[in-house]
Coordinates of C-alpha atoms in Angstrom, one line a residue:
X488 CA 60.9 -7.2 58.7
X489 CA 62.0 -4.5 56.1
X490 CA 60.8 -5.6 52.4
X491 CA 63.0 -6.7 49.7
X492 CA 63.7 -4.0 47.4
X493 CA 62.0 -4.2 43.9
X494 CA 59.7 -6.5 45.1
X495 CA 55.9 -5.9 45.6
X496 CA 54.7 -6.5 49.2
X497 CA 52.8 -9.8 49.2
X498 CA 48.7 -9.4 48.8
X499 CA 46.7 -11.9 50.1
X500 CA 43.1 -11.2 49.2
X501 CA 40.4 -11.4 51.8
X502 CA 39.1 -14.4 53.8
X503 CA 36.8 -15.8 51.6
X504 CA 39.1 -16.2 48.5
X505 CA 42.9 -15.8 48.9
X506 CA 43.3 -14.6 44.9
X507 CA 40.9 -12.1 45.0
X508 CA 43.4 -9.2 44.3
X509 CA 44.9 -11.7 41.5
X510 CA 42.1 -11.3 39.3
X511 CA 41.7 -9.5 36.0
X512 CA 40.2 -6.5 36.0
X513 CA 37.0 -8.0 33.9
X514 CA 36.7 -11.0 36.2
X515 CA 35.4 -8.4 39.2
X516 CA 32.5 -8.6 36.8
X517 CA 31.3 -11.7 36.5
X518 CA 29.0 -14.0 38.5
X519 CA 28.2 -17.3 39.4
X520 CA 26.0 -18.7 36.1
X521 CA 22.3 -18.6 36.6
X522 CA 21.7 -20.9 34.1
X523 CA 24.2 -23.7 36.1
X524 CA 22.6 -22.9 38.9
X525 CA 19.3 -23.8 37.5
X526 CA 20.2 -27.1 35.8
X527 CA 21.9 -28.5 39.1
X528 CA 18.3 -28.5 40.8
X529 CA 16.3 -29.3 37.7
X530 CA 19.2 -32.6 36.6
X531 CA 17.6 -34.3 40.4
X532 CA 15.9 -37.7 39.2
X533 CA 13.0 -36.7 41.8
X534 CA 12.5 -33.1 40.1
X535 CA 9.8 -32.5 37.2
X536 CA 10.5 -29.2 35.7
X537 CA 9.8 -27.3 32.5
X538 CA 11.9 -24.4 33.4
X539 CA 15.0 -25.5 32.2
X540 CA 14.4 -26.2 28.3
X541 CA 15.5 -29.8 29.0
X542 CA 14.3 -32.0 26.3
X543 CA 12.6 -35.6 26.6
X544 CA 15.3 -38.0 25.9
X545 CA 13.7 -41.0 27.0
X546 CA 13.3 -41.9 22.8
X547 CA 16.8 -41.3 22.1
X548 CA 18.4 -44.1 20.4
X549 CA 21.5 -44.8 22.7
X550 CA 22.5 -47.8 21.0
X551 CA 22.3 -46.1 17.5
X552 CA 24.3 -43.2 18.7
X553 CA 26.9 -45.8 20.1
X554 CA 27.4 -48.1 16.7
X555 CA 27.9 -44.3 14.7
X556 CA 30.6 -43.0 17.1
X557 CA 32.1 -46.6 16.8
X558 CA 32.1 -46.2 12.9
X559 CA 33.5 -42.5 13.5
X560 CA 36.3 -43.7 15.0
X561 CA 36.8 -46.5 12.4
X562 CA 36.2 -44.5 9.3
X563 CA 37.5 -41.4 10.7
X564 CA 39.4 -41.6 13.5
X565 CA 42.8 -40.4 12.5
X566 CA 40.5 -37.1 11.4
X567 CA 38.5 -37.3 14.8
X568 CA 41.4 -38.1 17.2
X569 CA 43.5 -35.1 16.5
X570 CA 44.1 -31.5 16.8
X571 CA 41.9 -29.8 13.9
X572 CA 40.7 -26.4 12.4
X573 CA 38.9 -24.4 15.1
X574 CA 36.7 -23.4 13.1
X575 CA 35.5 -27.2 13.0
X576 CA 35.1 -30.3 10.5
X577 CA 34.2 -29.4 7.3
X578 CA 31.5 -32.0 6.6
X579 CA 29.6 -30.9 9.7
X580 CA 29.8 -27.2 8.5
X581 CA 28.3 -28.3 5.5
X582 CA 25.4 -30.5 7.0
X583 CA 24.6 -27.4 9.2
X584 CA 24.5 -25.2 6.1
X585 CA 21.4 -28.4 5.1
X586 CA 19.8 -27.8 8.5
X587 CA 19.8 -24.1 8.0
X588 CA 18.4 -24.3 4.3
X589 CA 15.2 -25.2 6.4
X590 CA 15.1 -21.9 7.8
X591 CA 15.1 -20.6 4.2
X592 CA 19.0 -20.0 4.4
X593 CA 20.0 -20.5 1.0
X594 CA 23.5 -21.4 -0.3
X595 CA 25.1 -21.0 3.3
X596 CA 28.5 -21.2 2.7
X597 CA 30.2 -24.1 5.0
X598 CA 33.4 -21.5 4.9
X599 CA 31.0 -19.0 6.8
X600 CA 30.2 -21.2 10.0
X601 CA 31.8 -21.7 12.7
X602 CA 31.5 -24.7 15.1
X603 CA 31.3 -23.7 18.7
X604 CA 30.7 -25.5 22.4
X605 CA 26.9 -25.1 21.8
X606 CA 25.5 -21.7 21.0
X607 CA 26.3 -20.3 24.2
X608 CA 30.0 -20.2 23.4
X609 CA 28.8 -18.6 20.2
X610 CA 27.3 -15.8 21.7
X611 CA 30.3 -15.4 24.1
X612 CA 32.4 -15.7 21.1
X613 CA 30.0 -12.5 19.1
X614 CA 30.3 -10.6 22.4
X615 CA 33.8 -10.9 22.7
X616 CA 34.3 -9.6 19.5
X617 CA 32.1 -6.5 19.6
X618 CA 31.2 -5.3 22.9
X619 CA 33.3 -2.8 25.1
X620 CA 32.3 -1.6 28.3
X621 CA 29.4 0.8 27.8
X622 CA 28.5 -0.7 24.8
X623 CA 24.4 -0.8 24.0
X624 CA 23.1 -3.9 23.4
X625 CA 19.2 -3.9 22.3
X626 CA 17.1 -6.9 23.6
X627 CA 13.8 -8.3 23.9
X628 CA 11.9 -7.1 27.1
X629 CA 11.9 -9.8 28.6
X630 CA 15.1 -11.6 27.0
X631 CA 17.4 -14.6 27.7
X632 CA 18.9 -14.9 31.1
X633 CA 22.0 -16.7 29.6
X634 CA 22.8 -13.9 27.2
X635 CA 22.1 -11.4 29.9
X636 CA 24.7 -12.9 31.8
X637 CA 26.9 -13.1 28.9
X638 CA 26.7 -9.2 27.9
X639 CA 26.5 -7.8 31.9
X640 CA 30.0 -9.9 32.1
X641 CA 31.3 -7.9 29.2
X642 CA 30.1 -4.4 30.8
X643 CA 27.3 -4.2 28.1
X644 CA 24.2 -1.6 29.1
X645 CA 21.2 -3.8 28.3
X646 CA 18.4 -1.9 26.9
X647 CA 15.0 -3.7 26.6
X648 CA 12.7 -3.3 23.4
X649 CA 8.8 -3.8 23.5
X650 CA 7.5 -6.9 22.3
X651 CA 3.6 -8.1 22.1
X652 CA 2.2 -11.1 21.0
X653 CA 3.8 -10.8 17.4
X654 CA 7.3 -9.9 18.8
X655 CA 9.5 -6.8 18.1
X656 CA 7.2 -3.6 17.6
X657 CA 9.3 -2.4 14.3
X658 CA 8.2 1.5 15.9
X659 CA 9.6 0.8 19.6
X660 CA 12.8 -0.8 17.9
X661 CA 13.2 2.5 15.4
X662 CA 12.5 4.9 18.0
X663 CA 14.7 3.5 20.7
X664 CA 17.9 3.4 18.4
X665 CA 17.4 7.1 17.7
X666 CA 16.7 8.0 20.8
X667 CA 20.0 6.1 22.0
X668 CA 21.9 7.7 19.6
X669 CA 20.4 10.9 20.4
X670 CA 22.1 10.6 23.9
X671 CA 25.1 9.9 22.6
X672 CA 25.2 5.7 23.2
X673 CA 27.0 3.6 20.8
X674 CA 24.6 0.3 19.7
X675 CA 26.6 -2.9 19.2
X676 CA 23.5 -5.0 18.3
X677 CA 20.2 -6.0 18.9
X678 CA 20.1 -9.2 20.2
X679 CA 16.7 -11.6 19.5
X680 CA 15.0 -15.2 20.0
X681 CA 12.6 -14.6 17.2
X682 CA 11.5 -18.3 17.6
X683 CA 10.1 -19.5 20.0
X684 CA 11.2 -16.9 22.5
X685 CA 12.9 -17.9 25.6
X686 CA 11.4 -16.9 28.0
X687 CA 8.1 -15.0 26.5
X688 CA 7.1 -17.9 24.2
X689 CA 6.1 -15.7 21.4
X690 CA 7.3 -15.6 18.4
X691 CA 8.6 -12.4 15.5
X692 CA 5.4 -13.0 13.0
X693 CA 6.7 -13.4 9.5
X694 CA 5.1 -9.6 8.3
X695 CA 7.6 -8.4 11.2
X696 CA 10.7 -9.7 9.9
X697 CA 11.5 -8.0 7.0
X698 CA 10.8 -4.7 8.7
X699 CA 12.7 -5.5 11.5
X700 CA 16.0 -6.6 9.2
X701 CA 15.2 -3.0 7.4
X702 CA 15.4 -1.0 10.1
X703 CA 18.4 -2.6 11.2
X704 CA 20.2 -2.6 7.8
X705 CA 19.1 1.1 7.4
X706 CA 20.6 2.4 11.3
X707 CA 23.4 0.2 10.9
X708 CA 22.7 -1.6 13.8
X709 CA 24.4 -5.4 13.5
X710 CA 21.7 -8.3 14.7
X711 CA 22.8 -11.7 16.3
X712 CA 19.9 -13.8 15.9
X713 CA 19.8 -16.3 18.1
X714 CA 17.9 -19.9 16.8
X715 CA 17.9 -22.7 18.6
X716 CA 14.2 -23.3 18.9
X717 CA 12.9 -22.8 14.8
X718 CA 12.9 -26.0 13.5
X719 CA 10.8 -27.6 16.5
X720 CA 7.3 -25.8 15.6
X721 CA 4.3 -28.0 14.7
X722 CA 2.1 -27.9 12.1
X723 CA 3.8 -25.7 9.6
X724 CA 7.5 -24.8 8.2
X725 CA 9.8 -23.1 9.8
X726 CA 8.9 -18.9 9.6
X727 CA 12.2 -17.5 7.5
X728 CA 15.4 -16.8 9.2
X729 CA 16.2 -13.3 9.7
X730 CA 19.1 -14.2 8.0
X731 CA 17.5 -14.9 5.0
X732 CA 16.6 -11.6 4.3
X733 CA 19.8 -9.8 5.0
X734 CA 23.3 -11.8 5.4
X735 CA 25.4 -8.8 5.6
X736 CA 23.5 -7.8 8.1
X737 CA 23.0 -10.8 10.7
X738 CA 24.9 -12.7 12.9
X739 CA 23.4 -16.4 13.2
X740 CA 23.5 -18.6 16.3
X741 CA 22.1 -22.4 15.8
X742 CA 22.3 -25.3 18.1
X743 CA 21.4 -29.4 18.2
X744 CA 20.9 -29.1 22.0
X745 CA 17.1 -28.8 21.5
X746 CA 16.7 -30.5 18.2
X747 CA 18.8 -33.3 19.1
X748 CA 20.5 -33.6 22.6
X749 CA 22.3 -30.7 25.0
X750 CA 25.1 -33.1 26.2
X751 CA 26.3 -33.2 22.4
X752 CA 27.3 -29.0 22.9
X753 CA 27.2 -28.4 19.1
X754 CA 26.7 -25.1 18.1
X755 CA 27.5 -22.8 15.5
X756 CA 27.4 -19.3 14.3
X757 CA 27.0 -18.7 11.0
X758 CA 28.8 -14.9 10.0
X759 CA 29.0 -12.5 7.7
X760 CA 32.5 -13.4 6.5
X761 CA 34.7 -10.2 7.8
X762 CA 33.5 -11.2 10.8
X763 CA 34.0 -15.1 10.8
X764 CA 37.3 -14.2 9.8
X765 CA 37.7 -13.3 13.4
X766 CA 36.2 -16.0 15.3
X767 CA 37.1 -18.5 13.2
X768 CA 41.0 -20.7 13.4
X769 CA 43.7 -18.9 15.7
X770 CA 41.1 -16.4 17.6
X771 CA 40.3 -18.5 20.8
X772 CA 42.0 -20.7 22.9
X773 CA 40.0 -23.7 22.6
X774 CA 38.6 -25.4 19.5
X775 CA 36.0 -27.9 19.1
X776 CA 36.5 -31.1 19.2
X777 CA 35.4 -32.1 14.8
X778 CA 32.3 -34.5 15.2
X779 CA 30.6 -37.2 12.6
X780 CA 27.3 -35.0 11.8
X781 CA 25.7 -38.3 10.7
X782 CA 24.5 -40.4 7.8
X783 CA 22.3 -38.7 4.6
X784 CA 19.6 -40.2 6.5
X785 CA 19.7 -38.8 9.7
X786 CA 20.4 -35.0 8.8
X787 CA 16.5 -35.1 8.9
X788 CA 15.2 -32.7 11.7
X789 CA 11.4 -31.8 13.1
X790 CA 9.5 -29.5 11.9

């Protein structure tokens, strides 16, 4: 049978998925998610694991968390039930610029932050914005298997940086951006856990940071600084945010998943403001659904 004219003859991808040659370009690059793939073996009631980052909620208090979603809905429902600004409800956006104060943020501005689908979006949300295939970005040796997967889906080149026991060596960093720009490489950003790391465990001692947020400000080299472990530490306050020393220069990524509960998926970022401007309302399909961010008395968090 002679095809139709102007029409393209019909493709129907291979035998294990029919739509393969209906893809996107990008999409031949992405993979199945390590990270579900480890939390649908370490969710099994009959499976004790510390891999996952999965925090104790045994002490949550349900009932408390029922009666304040209740009085959302009363108080604010009309707020809460409909469509709102994707870059999220102000009055959580401020709360989170309290939370970061502990981190020795100072006089966030809510305007600044944007509330994602935990910090994971966030990051997707950074990478979107910056990265293009053969893009650099700089990372901890070892670093986050979530964000690898994030930047390898974007075509990122992953380059690993030295840590030790203290974190970042401020010479391996320095030396590895000019020897990437020596071969010609364009650097997006380096990319850190400096609390807490996931999965070294160490973390960026507090002489390191202002050297590290130095050599970054002076090579022009962005850094998203990824925080959701800071404010659980023991025994002392919170190190400074690299943030803190630097705005201009650092992209912030925070989340309640550890500090509070992962099923909430409340995240933010927290931006330079050129570059809120373009994650924030209108620049992404789906926005967050606004949520209560609690009483005075319960913006209280460890550490």
């Amino acid at each position: 049978m002679s095809q139709m004219p102007g029409r393209e003859a019909a493709q129907h991808g291979n035998r294990l998925d029919p739509w393969f040659d209906h893809y996107a370009e990008r999409a031949h690059n992405l993979r199945a998610s390590e990270i579900r793939a480890l939390f649908s073996v370490v969710s099994r009631p009959e499976v004790v694991s510390l891999a996952g980052g999965m925090p104790n909620l045994k002490d949550l208090p349900i009932e408390r968390l029922a009666d304040s979603a209740r009085d959302l809905i009363a108080r604010n429902g009309s707020v809460a039930m409909q469509y709102g600004s994707g870059q999220g409800w102000e009055p959580l956006r401020e709360q989170i610029c309290d939370v970061m104060s502990y981190d020795g943020i100072a006089g966030a501005d809510p305007d600044d932050v944007v509330i994602t689908t935990g910090s994971q979006q966030a990051l997707d949300l950074v990478s979107e914005l910056f990265i293009d295939e053969g893009d650099v970005v700089i990372a901890e040796s070892p670093s986050y298997v979530g964000a690898l997967g994030v930047f390898r889906a974007r075509q990122a080149d992953v380059v690993h940086v030295d840590m030790d026991a203290d974190g970042i060596i401020p010479q391996a960093l320095e030396d590895m951006i000019h020897s990437l720009r020596k071969s010609g490489k364009t650097i997006k950003f380096l990319y850190t856990i400096p609390n807490f790391h996931n999965p070294a465990g160490v973390t960026l001692s507090e002489e390191r940071r202002p050297h590290i947020v130095e050599i970054c400000q002076r090579e022009h080299v962005l850094i998203v600084e990824d925080n959701p472990y800071g404010l659980l530490g023991f025994g002392s306050d919170p190190l400074p945010a690299l943030k803190s020393y630097a705005p201009e220069v650092v992209v912030y990524l925070g989340s309640f998943s550890k500090m509070f509960a992962p099923g909430f998926r409340i995240g933010w970022a927290y931006a330079p403001h050129a570059v809120r401007d373009k994650t924030g309302p209108g620049q992404r399909v789906s926005d967050p659904v606004p949520l209560d961010g609690g009483s005075d008395g319960d913006r209280r968090v460890p550490g």
